[in-house]
PDB file of C-alpha atoms in Angstrom:
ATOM      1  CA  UNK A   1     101.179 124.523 146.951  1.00  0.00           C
ATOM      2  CA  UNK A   2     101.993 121.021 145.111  1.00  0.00           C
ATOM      3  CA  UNK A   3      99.517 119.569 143.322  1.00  0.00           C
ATOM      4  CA  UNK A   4      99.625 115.679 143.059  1.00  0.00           C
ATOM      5  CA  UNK A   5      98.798 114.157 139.547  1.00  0.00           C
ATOM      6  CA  UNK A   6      97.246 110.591 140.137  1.00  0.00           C
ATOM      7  CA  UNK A   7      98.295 108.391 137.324  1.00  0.00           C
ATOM      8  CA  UNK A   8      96.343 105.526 136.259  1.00  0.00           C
ATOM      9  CA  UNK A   9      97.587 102.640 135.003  1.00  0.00           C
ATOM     10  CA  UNK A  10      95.267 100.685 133.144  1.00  0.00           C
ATOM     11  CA  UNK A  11      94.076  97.517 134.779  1.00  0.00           C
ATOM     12  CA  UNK A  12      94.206  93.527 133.631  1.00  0.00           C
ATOM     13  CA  UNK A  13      90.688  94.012 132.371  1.00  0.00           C
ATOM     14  CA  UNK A  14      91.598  96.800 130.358  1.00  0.00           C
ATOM     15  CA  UNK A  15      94.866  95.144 128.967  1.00  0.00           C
ATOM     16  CA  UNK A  16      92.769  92.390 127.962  1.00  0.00           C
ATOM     17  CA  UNK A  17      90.228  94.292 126.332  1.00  0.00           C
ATOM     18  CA  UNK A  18      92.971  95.919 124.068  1.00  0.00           C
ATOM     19  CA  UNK A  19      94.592  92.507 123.732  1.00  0.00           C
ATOM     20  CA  UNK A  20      91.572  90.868 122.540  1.00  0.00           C
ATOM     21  CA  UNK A  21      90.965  93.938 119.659  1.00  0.00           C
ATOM     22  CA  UNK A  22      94.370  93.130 118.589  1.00  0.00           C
ATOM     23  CA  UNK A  23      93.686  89.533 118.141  1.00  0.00           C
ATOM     24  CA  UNK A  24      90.346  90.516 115.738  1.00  0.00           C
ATOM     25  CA  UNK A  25      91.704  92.497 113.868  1.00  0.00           C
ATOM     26  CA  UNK A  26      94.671  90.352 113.052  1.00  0.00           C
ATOM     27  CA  UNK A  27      92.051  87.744 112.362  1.00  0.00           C
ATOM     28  CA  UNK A  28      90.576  89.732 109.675  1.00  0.00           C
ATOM     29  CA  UNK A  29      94.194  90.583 108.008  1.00  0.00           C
ATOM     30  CA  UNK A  30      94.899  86.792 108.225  1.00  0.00           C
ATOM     31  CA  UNK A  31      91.161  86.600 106.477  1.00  0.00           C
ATOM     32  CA  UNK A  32      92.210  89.079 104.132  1.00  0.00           C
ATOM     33  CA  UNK A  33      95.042  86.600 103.010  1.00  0.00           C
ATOM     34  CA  UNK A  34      93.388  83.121 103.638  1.00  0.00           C
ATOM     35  CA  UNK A  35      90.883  84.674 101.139  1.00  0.00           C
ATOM     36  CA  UNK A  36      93.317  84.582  98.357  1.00  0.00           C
ATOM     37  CA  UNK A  37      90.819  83.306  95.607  1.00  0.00           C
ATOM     38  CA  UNK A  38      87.716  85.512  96.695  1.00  0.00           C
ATOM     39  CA  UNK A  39      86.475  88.487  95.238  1.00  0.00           C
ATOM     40  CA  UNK A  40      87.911  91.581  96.355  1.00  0.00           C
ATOM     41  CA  UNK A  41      85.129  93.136  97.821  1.00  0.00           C
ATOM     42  CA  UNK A  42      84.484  90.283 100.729  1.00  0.00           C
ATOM     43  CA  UNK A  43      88.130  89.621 101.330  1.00  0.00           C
ATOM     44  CA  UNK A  44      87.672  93.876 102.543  1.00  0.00           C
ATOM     45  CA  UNK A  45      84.742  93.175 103.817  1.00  0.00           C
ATOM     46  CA  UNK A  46      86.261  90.713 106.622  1.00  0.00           C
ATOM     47  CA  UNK A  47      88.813  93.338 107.559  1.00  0.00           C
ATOM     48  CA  UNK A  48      86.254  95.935 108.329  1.00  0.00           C
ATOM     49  CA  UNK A  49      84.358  93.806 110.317  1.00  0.00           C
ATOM     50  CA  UNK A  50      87.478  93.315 111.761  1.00  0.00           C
ATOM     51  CA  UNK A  51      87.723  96.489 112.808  1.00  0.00           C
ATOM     52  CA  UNK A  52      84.027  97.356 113.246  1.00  0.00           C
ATOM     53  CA  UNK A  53      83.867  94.388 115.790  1.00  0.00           C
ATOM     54  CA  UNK A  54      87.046  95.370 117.634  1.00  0.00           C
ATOM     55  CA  UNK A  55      86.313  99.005 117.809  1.00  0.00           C
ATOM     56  CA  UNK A  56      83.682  99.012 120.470  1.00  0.00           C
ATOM     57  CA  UNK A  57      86.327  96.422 123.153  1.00  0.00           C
ATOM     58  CA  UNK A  58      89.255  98.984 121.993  1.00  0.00           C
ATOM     59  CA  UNK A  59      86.996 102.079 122.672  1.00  0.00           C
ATOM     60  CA  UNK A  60      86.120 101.127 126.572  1.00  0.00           C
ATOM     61  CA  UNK A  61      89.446 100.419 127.439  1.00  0.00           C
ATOM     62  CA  UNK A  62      91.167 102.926 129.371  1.00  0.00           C
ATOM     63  CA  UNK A  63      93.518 102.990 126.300  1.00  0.00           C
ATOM     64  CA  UNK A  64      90.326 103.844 124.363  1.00  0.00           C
ATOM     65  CA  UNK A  65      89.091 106.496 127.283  1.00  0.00           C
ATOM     66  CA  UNK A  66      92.758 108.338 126.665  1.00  0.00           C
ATOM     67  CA  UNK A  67      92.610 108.537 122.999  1.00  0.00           C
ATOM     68  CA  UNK A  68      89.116 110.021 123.112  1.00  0.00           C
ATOM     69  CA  UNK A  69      90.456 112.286 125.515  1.00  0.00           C
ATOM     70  CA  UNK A  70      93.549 113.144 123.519  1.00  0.00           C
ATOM     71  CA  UNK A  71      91.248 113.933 119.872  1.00  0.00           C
ATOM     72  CA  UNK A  72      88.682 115.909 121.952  1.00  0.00           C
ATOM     73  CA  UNK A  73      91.695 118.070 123.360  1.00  0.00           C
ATOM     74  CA  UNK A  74      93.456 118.414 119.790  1.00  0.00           C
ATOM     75  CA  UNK A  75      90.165 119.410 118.510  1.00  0.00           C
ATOM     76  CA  UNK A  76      90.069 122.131 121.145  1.00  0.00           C
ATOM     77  CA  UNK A  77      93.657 123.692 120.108  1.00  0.00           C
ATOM     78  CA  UNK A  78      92.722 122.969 115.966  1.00  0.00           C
ATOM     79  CA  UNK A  79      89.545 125.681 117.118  1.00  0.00           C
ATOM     80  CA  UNK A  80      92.285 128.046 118.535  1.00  0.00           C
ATOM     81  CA  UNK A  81      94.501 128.492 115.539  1.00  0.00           C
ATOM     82  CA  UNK A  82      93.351 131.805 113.800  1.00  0.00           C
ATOM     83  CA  UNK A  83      94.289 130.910 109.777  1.00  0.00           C
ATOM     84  CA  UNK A  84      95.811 133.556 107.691  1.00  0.00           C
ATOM     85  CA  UNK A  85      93.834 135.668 105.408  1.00  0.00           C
ATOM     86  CA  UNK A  86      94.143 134.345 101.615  1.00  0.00           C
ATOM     87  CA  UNK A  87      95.549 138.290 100.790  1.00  0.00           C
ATOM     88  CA  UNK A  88      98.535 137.714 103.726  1.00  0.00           C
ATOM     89  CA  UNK A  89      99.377 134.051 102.594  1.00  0.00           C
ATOM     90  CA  UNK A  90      99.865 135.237  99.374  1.00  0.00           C
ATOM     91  CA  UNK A  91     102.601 137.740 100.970  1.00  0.00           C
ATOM     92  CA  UNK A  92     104.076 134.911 102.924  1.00  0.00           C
ATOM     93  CA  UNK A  93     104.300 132.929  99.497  1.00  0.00           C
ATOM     94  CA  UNK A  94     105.864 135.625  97.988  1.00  0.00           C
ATOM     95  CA  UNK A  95     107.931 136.357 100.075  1.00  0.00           C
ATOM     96  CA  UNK A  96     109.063 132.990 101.281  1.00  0.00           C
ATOM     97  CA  UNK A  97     109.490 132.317  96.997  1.00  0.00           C
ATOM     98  CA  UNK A  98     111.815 135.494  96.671  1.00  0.00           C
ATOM     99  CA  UNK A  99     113.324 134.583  99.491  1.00  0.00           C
ATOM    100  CA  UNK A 100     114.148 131.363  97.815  1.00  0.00           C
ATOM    101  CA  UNK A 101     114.729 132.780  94.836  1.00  0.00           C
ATOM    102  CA  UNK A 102     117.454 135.083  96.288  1.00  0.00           C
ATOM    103  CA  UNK A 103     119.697 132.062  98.289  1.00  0.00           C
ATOM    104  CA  UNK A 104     119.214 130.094  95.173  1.00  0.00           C
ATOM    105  CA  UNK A 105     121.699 132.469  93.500  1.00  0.00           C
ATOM    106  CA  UNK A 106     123.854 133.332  95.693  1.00  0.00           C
ATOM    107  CA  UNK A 107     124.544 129.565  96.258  1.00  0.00           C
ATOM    108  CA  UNK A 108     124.961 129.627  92.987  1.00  0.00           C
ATOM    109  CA  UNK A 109     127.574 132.334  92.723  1.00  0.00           C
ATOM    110  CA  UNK A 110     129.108 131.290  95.349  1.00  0.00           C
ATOM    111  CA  UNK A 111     129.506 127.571  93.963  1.00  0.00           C
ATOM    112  CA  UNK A 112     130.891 129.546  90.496  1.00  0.00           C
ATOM    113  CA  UNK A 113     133.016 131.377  92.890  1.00  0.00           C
ATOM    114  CA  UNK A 114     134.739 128.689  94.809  1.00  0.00           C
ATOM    115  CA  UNK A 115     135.296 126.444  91.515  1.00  0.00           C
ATOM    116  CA  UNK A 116     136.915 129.157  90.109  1.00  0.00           C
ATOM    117  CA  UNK A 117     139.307 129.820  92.530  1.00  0.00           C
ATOM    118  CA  UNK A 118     139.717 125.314  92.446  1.00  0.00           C
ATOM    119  CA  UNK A 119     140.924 126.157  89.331  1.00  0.00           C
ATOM    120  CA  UNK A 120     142.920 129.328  90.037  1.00  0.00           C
ATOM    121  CA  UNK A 121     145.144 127.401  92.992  1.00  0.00           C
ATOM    122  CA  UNK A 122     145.354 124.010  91.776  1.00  0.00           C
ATOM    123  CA  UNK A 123     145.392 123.999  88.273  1.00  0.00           C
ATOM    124  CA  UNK A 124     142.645 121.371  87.920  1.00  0.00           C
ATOM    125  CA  UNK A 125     138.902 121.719  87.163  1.00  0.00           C
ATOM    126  CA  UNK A 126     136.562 121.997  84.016  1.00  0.00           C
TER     127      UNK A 126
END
């Protein structure tokens, strides 16, 4: 059995939607900066209305349709993850610490090791 996967491609109107969003909210950064000698507060103001106004063209695009798709299915998988218990993460910590703890000095043995024998064969060294 083959199953065919029909792949969409979005359309003009959807390429225009997204164009169009892109173009707002690059208004309201350009407002943002235009707005040089305005209070704080409105120069943010005209980038989230920026965003707010570009949101709803961005959202029915068939870009829009896939992203909502996309967070709906990672929300799915983030409900499938079973978390450790806070008694067998603080195993893995201490574990993962010794572990650490334990390569740390044998690095730095070997390191003393090695420097020493530097010394031994060439004659140079601290």
């Amino acid at each position: 059995m083959t199953d065919e996967i029909k792949v969409q491609d979005a359309g003009t109107a959807d390429k225009a939607k997204l164009t169009v969003a892109i173009l707002v909210v690059i208004g309201g950064v350009a407002g943002y900066y235009v707005l040089a000698g305005w209070p704080a507060w409105l120069r943010w103001t005209a980038v989230a209305a920026s965003l707010a106004l570009a949101a709803p063209g961005a959202g029915v695009s068939y870009y829009g349709r896939e992203f909502r798709q996309f967070v709906e299915l990672a929300r799915i998988e983030l409900r499938k993850i079973v978390w450790p218990s806070r008694q067998e993460d603080g195993h893995d910590d201490a574990g993962r610490g010794s572990s650490s703890w334990c390569g740390g000095k044998f690095f730095w043995l070997l390191d003393l090791g090695l420097a020493w024998a530097t010394k031994l064969i060439t004659g140079q060294g601290s």
